[in-house]
Coordinates of C-alpha atoms and ligand atoms in Angstrom, one line a residue:
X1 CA 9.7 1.2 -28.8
X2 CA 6.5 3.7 -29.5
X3 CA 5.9 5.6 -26.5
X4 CA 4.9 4.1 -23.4
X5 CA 1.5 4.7 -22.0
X6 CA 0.6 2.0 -18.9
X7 CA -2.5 2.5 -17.0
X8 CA -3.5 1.8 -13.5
X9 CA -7.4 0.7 -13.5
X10 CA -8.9 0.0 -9.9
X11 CA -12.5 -0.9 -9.4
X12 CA -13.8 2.1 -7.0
X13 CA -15.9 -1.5 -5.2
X14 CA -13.8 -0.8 -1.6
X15 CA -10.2 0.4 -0.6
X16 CA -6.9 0.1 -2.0
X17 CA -4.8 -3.0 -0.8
X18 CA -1.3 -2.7 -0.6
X19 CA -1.7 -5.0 -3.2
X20 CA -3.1 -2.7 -5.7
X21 CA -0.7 0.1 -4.7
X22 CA 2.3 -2.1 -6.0
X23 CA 0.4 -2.8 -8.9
X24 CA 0.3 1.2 -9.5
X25 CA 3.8 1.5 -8.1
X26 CA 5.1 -1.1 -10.7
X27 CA 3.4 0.5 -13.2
X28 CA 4.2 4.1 -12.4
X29 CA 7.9 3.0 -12.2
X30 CA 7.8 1.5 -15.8
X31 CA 6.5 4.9 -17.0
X32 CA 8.7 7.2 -15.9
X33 CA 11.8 5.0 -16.8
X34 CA 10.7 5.0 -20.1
X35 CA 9.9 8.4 -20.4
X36 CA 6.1 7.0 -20.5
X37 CA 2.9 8.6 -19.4
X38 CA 1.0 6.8 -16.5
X39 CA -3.3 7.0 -16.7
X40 CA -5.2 6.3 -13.8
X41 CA -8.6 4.9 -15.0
X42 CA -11.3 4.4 -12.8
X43 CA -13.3 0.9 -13.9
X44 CA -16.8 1.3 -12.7
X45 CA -19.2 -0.7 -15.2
X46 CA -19.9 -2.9 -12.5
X47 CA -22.6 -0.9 -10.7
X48 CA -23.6 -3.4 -8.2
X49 CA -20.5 -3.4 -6.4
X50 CA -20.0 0.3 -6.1
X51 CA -18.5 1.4 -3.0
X52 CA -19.0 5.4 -2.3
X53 CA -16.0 7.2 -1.8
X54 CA -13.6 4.9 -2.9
X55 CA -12.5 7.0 -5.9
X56 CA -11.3 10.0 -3.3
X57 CA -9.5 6.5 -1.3
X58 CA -7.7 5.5 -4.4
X59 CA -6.6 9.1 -5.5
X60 CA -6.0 10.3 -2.0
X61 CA -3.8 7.0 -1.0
X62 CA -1.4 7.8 -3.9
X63 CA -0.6 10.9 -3.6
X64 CA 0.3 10.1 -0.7
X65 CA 2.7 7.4 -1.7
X66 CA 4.1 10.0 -4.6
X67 CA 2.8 8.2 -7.8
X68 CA 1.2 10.7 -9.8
X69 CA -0.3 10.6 -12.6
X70 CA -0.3 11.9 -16.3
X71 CA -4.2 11.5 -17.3
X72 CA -6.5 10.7 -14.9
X73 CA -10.0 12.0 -14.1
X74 CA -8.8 15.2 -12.0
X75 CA -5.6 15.7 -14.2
X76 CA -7.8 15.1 -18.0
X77 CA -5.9 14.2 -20.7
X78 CA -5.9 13.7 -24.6
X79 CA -7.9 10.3 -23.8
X80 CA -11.0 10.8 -22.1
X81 CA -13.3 10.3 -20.4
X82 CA -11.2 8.4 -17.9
X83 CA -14.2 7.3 -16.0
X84 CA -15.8 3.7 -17.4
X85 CA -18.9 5.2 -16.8
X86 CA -18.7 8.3 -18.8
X87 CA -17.6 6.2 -21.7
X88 CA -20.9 3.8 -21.9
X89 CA -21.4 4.9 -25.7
X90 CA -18.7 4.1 -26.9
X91 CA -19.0 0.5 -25.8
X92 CA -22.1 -0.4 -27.6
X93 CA -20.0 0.3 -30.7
X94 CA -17.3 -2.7 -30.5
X95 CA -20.4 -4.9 -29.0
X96 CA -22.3 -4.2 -31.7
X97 CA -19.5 -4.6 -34.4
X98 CA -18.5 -8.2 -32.9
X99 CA -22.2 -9.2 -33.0
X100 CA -21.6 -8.7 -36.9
X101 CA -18.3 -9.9 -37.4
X102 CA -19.9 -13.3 -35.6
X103 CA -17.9 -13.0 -32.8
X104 CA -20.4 -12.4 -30.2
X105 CA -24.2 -12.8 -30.0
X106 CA -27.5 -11.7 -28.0
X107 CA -28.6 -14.3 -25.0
X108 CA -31.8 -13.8 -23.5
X109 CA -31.6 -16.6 -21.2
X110 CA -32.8 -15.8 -17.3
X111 CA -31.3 -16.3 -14.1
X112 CA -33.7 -19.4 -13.9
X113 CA -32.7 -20.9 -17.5
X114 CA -29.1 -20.6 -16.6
X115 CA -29.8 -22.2 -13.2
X116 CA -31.4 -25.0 -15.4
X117 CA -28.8 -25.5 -17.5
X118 CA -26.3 -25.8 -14.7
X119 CA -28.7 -28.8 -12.8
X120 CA -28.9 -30.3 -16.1
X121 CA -24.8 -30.9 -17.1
X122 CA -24.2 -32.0 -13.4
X123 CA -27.0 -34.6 -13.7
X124 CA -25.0 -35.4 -16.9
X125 CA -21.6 -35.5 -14.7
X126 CA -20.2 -32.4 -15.9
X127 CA -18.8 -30.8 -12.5
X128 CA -18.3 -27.5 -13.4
X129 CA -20.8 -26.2 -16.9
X130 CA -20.3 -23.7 -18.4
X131 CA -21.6 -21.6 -21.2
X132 CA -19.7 -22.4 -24.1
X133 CA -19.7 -24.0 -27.3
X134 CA -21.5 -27.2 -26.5
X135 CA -24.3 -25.7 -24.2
X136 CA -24.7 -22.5 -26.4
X137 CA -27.0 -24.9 -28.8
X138 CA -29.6 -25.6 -26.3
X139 CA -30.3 -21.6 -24.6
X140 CA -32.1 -19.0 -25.9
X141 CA -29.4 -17.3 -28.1
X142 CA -29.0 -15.6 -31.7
X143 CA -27.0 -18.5 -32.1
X144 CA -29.7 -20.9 -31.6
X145 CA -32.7 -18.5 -32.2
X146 CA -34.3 -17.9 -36.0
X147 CA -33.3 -14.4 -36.6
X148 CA -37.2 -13.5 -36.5
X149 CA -37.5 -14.6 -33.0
X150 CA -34.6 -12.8 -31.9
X151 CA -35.6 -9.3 -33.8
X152 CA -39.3 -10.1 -32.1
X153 CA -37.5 -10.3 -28.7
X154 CA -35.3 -7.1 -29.1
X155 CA -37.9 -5.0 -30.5
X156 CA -40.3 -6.5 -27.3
X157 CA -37.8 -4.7 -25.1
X158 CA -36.4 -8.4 -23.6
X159 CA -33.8 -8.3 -21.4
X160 CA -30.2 -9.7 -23.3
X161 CA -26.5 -9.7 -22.6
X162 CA -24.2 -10.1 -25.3
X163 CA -21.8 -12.9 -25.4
X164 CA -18.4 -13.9 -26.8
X165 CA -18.5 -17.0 -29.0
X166 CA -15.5 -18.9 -27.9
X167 CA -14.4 -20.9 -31.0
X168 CA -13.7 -24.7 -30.4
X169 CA -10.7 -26.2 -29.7
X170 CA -8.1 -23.7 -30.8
X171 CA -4.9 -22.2 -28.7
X172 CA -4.8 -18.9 -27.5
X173 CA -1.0 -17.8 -26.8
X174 CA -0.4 -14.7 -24.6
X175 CA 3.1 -13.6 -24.1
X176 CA 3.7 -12.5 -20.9
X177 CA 6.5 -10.1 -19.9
X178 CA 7.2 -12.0 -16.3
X179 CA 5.9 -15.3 -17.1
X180 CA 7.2 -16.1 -20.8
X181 CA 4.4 -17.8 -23.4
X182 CA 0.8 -19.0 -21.7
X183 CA -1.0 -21.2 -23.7
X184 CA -4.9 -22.0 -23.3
X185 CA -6.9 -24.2 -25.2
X186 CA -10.5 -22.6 -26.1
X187 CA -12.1 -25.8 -24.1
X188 CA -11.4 -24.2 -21.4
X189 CA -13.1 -21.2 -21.5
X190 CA -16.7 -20.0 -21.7
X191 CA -18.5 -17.7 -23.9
X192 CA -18.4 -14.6 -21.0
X193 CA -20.9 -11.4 -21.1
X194 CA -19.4 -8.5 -22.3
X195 CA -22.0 -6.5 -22.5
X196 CA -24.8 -6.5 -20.1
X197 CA -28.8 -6.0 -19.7
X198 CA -28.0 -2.8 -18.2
X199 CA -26.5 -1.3 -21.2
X200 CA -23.2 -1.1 -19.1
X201 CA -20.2 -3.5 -20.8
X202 CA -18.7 -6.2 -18.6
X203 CA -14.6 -5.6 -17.3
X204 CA -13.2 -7.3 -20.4
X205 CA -14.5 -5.6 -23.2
X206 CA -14.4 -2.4 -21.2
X207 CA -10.9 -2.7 -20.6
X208 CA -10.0 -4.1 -24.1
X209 CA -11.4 -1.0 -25.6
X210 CA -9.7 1.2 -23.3
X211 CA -6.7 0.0 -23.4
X212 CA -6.8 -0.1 -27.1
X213 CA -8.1 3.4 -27.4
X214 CA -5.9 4.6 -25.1
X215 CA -3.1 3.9 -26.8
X216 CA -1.6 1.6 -23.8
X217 CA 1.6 -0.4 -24.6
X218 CA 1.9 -2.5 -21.5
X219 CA -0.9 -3.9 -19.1
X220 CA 0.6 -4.7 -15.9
X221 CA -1.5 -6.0 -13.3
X222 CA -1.7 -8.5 -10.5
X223 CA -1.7 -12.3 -11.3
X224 CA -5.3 -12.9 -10.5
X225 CA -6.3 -11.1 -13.9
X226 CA -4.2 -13.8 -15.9
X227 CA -7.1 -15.7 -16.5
X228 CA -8.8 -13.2 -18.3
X229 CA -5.6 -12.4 -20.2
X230 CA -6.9 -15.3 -23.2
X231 CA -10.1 -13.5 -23.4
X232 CA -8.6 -10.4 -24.2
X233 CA -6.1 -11.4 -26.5
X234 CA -9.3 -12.7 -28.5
X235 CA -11.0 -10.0 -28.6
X236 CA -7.6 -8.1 -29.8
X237 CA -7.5 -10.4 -32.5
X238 CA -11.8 -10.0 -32.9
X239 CA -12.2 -6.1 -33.1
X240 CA -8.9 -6.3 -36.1
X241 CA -6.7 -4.8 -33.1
X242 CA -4.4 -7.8 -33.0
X243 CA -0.8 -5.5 -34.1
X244 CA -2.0 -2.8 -31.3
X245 CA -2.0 -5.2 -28.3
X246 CA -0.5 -4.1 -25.0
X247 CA 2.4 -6.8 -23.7
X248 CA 1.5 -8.0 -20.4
X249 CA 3.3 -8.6 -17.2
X250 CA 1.3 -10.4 -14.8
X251 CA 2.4 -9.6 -11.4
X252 CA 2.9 -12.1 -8.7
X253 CA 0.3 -12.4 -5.3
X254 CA 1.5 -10.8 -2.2
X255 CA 1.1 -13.5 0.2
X256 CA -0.4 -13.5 4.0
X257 CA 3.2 -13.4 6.3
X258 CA 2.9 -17.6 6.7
X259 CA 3.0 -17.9 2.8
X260 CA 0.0 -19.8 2.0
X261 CA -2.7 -18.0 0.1
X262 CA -3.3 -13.7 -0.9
X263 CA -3.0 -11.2 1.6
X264 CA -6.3 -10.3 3.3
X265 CA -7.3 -7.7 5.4
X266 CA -8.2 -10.5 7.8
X267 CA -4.7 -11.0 8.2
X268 CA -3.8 -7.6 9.2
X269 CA -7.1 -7.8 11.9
X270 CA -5.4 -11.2 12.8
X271 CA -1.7 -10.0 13.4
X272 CA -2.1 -6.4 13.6
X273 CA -1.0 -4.4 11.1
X274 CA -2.4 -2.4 8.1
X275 CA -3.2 -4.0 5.0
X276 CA -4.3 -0.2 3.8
X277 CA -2.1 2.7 2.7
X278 CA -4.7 5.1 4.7
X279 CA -7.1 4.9 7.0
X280 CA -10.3 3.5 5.5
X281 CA -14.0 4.4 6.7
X282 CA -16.4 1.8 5.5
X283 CA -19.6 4.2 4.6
X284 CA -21.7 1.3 4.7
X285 CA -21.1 0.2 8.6
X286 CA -18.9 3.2 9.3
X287 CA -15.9 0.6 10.7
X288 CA -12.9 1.9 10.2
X289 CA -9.6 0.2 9.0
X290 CA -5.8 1.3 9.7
X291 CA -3.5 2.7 7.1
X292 CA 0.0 3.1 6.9
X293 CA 0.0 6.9 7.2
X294 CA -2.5 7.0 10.6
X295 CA -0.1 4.3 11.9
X296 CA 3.2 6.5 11.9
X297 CA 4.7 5.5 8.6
X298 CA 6.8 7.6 6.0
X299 CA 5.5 7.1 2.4
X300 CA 9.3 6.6 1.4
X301 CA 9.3 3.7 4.0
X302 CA 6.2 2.3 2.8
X303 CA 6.8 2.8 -1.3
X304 CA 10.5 1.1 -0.6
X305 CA 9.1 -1.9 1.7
X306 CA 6.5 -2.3 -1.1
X307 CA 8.6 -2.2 -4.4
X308 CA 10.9 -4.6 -2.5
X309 CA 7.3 -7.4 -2.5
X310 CA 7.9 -9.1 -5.9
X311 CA 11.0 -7.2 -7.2
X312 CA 14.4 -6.9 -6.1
X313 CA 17.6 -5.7 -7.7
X314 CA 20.1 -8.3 -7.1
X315 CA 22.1 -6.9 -5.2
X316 CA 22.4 -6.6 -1.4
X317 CA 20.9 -2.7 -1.4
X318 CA 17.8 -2.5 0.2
X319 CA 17.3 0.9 0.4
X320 CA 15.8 3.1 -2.4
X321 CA 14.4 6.6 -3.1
X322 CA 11.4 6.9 -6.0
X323 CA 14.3 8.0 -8.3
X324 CA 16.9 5.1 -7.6
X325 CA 13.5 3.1 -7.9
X326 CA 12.4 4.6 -11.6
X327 CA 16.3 4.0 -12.1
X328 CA 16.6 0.4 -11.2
X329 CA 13.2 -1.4 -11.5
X330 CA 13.3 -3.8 -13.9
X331 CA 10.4 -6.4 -14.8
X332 CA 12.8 -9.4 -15.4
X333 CA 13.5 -8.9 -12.1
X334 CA 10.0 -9.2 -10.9
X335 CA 10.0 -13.2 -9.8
X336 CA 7.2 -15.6 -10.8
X337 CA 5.9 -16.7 -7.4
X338 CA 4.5 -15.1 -4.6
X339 CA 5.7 -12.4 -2.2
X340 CA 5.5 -13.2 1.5
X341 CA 4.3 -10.2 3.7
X342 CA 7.1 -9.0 6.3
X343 CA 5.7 -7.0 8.4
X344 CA 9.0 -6.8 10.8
X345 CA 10.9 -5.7 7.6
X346 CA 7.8 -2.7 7.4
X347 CA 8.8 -1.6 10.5
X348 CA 12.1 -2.1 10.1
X349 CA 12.2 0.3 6.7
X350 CA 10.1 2.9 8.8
X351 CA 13.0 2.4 11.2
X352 CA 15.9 3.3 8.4
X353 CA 14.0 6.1 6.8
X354 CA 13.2 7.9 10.3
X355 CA 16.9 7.4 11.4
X356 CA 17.9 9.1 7.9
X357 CA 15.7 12.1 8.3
X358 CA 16.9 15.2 9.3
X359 CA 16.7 16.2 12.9
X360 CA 14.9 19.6 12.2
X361 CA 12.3 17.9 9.7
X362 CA 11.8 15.3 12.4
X363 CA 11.2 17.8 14.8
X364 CA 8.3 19.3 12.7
X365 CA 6.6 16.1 12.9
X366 CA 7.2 15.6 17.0
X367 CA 6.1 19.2 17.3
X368 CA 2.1 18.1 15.9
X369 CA 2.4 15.6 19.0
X370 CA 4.1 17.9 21.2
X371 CA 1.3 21.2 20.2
X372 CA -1.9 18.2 21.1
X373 CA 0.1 18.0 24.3
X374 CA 0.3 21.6 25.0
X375 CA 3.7 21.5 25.4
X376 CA 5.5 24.9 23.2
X377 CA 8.6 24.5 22.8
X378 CA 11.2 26.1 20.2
X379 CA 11.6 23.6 16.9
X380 CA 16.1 23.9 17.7
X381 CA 15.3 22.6 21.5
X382 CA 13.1 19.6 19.6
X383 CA 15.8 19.0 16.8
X384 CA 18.0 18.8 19.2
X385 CA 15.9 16.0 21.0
X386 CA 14.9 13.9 17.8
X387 CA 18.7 13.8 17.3
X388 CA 19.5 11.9 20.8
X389 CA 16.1 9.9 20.4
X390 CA 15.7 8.7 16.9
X391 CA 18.4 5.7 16.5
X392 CA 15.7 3.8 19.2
X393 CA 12.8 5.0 17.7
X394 CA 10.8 3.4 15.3
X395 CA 8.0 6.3 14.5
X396 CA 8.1 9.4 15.7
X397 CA 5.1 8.6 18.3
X398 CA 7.6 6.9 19.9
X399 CA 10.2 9.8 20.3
X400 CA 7.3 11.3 22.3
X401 CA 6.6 7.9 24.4
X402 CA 9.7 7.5 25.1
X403 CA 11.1 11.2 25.8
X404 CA 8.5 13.1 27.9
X405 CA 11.1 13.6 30.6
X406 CA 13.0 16.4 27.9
X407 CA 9.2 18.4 28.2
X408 CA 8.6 17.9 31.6
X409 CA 10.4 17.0 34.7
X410 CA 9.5 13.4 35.9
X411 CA 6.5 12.5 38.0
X412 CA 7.6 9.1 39.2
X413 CA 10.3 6.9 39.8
X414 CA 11.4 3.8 38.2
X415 CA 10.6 1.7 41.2
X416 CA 13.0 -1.1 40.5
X417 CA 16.3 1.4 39.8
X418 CA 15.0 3.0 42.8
X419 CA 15.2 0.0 44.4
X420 CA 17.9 -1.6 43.5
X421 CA 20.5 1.8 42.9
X422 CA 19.5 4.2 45.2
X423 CA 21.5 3.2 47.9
X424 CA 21.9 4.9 51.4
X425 CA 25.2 7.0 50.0
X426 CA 23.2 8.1 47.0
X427 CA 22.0 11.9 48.0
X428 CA 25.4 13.0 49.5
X429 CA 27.0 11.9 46.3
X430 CA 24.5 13.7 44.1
X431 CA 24.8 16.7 46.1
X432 CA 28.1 17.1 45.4
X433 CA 27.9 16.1 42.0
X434 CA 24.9 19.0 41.7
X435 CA 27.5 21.6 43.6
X436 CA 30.1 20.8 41.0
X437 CA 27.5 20.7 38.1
X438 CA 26.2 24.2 39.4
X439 CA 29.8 25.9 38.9
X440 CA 30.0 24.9 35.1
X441 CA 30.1 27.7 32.8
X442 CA 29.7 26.1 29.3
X443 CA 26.9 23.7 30.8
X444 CA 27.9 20.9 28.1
X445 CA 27.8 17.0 27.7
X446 CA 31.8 16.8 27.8
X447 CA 32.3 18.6 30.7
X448 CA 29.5 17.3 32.2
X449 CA 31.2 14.0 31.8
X450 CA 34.5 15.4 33.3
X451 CA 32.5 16.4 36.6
X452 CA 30.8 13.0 36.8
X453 CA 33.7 11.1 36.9
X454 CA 35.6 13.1 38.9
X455 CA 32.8 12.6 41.8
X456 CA 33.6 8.8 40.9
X457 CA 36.9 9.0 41.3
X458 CA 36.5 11.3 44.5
X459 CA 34.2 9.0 46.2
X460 CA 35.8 5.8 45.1
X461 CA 32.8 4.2 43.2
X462 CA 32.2 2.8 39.6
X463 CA 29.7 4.3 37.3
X464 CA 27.1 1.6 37.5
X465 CA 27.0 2.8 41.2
X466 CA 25.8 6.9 40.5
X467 CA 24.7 6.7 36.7
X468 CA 21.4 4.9 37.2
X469 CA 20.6 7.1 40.5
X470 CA 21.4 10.8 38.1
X471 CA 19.3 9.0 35.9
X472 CA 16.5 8.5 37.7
X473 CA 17.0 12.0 39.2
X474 CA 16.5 13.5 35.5
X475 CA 14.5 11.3 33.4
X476 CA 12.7 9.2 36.2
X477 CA 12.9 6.0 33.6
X478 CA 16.2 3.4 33.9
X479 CA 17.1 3.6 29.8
X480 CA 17.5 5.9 27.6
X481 CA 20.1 7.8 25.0
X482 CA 23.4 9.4 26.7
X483 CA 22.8 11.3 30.4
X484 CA 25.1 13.8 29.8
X485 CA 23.4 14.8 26.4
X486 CA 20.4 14.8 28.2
X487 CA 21.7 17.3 30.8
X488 CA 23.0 19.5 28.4
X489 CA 19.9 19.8 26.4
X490 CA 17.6 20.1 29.3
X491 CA 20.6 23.0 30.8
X492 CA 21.8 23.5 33.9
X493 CA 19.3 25.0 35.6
X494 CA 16.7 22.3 34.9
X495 CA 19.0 19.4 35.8
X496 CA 20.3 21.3 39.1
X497 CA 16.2 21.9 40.0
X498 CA 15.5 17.7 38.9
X499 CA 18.2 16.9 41.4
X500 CA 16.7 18.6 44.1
X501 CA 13.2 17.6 43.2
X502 CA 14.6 14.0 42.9
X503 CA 16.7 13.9 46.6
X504 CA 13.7 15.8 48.0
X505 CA 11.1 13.1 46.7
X506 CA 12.5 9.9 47.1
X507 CA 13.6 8.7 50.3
Ligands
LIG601 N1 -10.5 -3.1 -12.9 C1 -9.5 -4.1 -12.7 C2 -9.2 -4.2 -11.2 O1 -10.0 -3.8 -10.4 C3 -8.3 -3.9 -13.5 C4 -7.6 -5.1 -14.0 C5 -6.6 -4.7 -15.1 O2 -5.6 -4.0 -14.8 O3 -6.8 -5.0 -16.2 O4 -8.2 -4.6 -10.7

């Protein structure tokens, strides 16, 4: 195989979905297990869907997620420009040459004669007409223009748009990497614009050309651009670039949770999750939409949940690094239909990855919280927190949530342990459990533990009778990870002074 060059090539017209994030994860995979180069190419001919600040979105979101590329427009490259726009010359070139090669021709029609057209076919029960070989006769075209008339026109400065002349009745075979052979009849399609009045060319001869001149070998993109996939194998085969096509590998839909239609972001408003990897700002109405990162979530957890919508590796493993991924990805593996949205299984990833993490690298993270709390504390004291709270945690928002009483001695009671364990022999057993805690030396869990039960044993009760009461006493809350832990990270003095605040408090 020549070397492998794949591109990624968003539209900067709003923010990255997850949806185009796998598409980029996918491709940036492929790339690097080939030893390929990965292009991010910005596709921004159509002007009149331009979103500002998009571009910084789609750069910013994946770097976070770790898929860099080789060429792109802040990286440069052998290739460029790597911004549609920049490249608007070199456009008019290919237009022109299919013009000559008969391929393509000028329409002047306006908005109103298409309009016209359209009325016309459904009053002659065509449901759905199109531009193509049989209406092509009757519009104003160089097709159906003298060539006088349509020099007159262009040297008049008339408005034109330059279309493909889809041949009749002849089958157009793509070969896709995912879905085996398509085959579309030339009926079927329509003679699109690929070049436009404002001198800009339309997506498909934009991206043929690109892709072409960028040397890519493989085009993989989501399934919605399979339609277009005839078109440009066409116009392959039209600009004499037939043995330089890409293959393609048209990626399946990531479907809303219920399984019935795409992912929207509608669906995340509806059920409440992301459907962005970052935080979005809408410049237009300045709403803003969650991302991943705001919400708490690793990029590992995020990059694993997401290679895991379309692809699996057929095997039980669920869990994968970006370098077990660029190891084991495989498009055969990548199935036909669509990919139901988990968002459980999101959380559930976040979950593993947090759990994995290191308790001093977790710590960093609880100590941003901890700092916008005012609460200084050393990163060890922390560590050693993370490490009692993070097999219940979920994000590390929650460590916080759930473990203020390791920052801060507690406020309140839980009234219902109060009620229900702090019974009348309660603070004469704590007392003696805090006399006996008070002569410990090495002020750890174990012996901590040792002295516990001892004051069970001595007062003849189980520990379902004094455990929720010390708890209460030190935490204030009726759950949590082991008391004795607790104690010995808090030390003794703190859990001797909680005592006394607790027996002192609550009568
Ligand atoms: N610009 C197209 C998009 O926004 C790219 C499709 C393709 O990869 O060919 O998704």
């Amino acid at each position: 195989m020549s070397q492998v060059r794949v591109r990624f090539a968003p539209s900067p017209t709003g923010p990255l979905h997850i949806g185009g994030v796998r598409t980029a994860l996918y491709n940036f995979l492929f790339a690097k297990q080939n030893d390929g180069k990965i292009i991010l190419r910005i596709e921004d001919t159509d002007q009149s869907r331009f979103v500002q600040g998009t571009e910084n979105y789609i750069v910013e979101s994946l770097k976070w997620c770790g898929i860099n590329f080789d060429e792109s427009v802040n990286e440069g490259g052998g290739f460029g420009p790597y911004r549609q726009s920049e490249r608007k010359e070199i456009y008019l070139k290919y237009a022109q040459s299919l013009i000559d090669s008969g391929h393509a021709y000028y329409a002047f029609d306006t908005t109103e004669d298409l309009e016209h057209m359209r009325e016309r076919m459904k009053k002659a029960g065509v449901p759905s007409p199109q531009y193509n070989s049989i209406t092509r006769s009757n519009m104003k075209n160089s097709t159906s223009l003298s060539k006088d008339e349509v020099q007159s026109r262009i040297d008049n400065n008339e408005k034109y748009v330059v279309r493909i002349k889809m041949p009749r009745n002849e089958e157009v075979r793509i070969h896709d990497l995912i879905r085996g052979w398509v085959v579309v009849n030339t009926n079927n399609m329509d003679d699109k614009v690929i070049y436009k009045s404002d001198g800009m060319p339309t997506y498909h001869l934009a991206n043929v050309v690109d892709d072409y001149l960028m040397k890519i070998s493989h085009v993989i993109r989501g399934e919605e651009w399979l339609p277009s996939a005839p078109l440009h194998v066409l116009l392959y085969k039209y600009l004499g670039w037939e043995e330089k096509m890409p293959e393609f590998a048209h990626l399946p839909l990531i479907l809303k949770p219920e399984g019935n239609g795409k992912l929207s972001k509608r669906d995340g408003d509806r059920l409440g999750f992301p459907v962005f990897p970052i935080e979005w700002e809408n410049p237009e109405n300045d709403e803003i939409s969650s991302g991943y990162r705001e919400s708490g979530y690793t990029p590992e957890a995020f990059i694993n949940m997401l290679a895991f919508l379309g692809w699996n590796p057929g095997t039980s493993k669920e869990i994968f690094s970006m370098d077990e991924l660029i190891n084991e990805f495989s498009l055969k593996m990548v199935g036909k239909s669509g990919a139901k949205f988990d968002f459980d299984k999101t959380r559930w990833y976040n979950q593993q990855y947090l759990r994995a993490k290191k308790n001093d690298m977790l710590a960093e993270e609880l100590q941003v919280i901890l700092k916008a709390q005012n609460i200084n504390v050393e990163n060890s004291f922390v560590a050693k927190v993370c490490n009692e709270l993070k097999e219940r945690a979920t994000f590390v928002s929650d460590m916080w949530e759930e473990g203020k009483y390791f920052f801060a001695s507690p406020k309140e009671y839980d009234k219902k342990t109060l009620r229900k364990k702090w019974k009348d022999n309660i603070p004469e057993i704590l007392l003696d459990l805090k006399e006996r805690l008070g002569r410990i030396d090495d002020f750890k869990s174990e012996k901590i533990e040792q002295d516990f039960k001892e004051v069970l044993l001595k007062n003849n009760i189980g520990m379902g009778q004094l455990l929720p009461a010390f708890r209460l006493a030190l935490t204030g809350i009726a759950m949590g990870p082991s008391l004795f832990n607790i104690a010995e990270i808090i030390g003794k003095e703190e859990t001797i002074q909680r005592i006394d605040k607790a027996l002192i408090n609550i009568k």
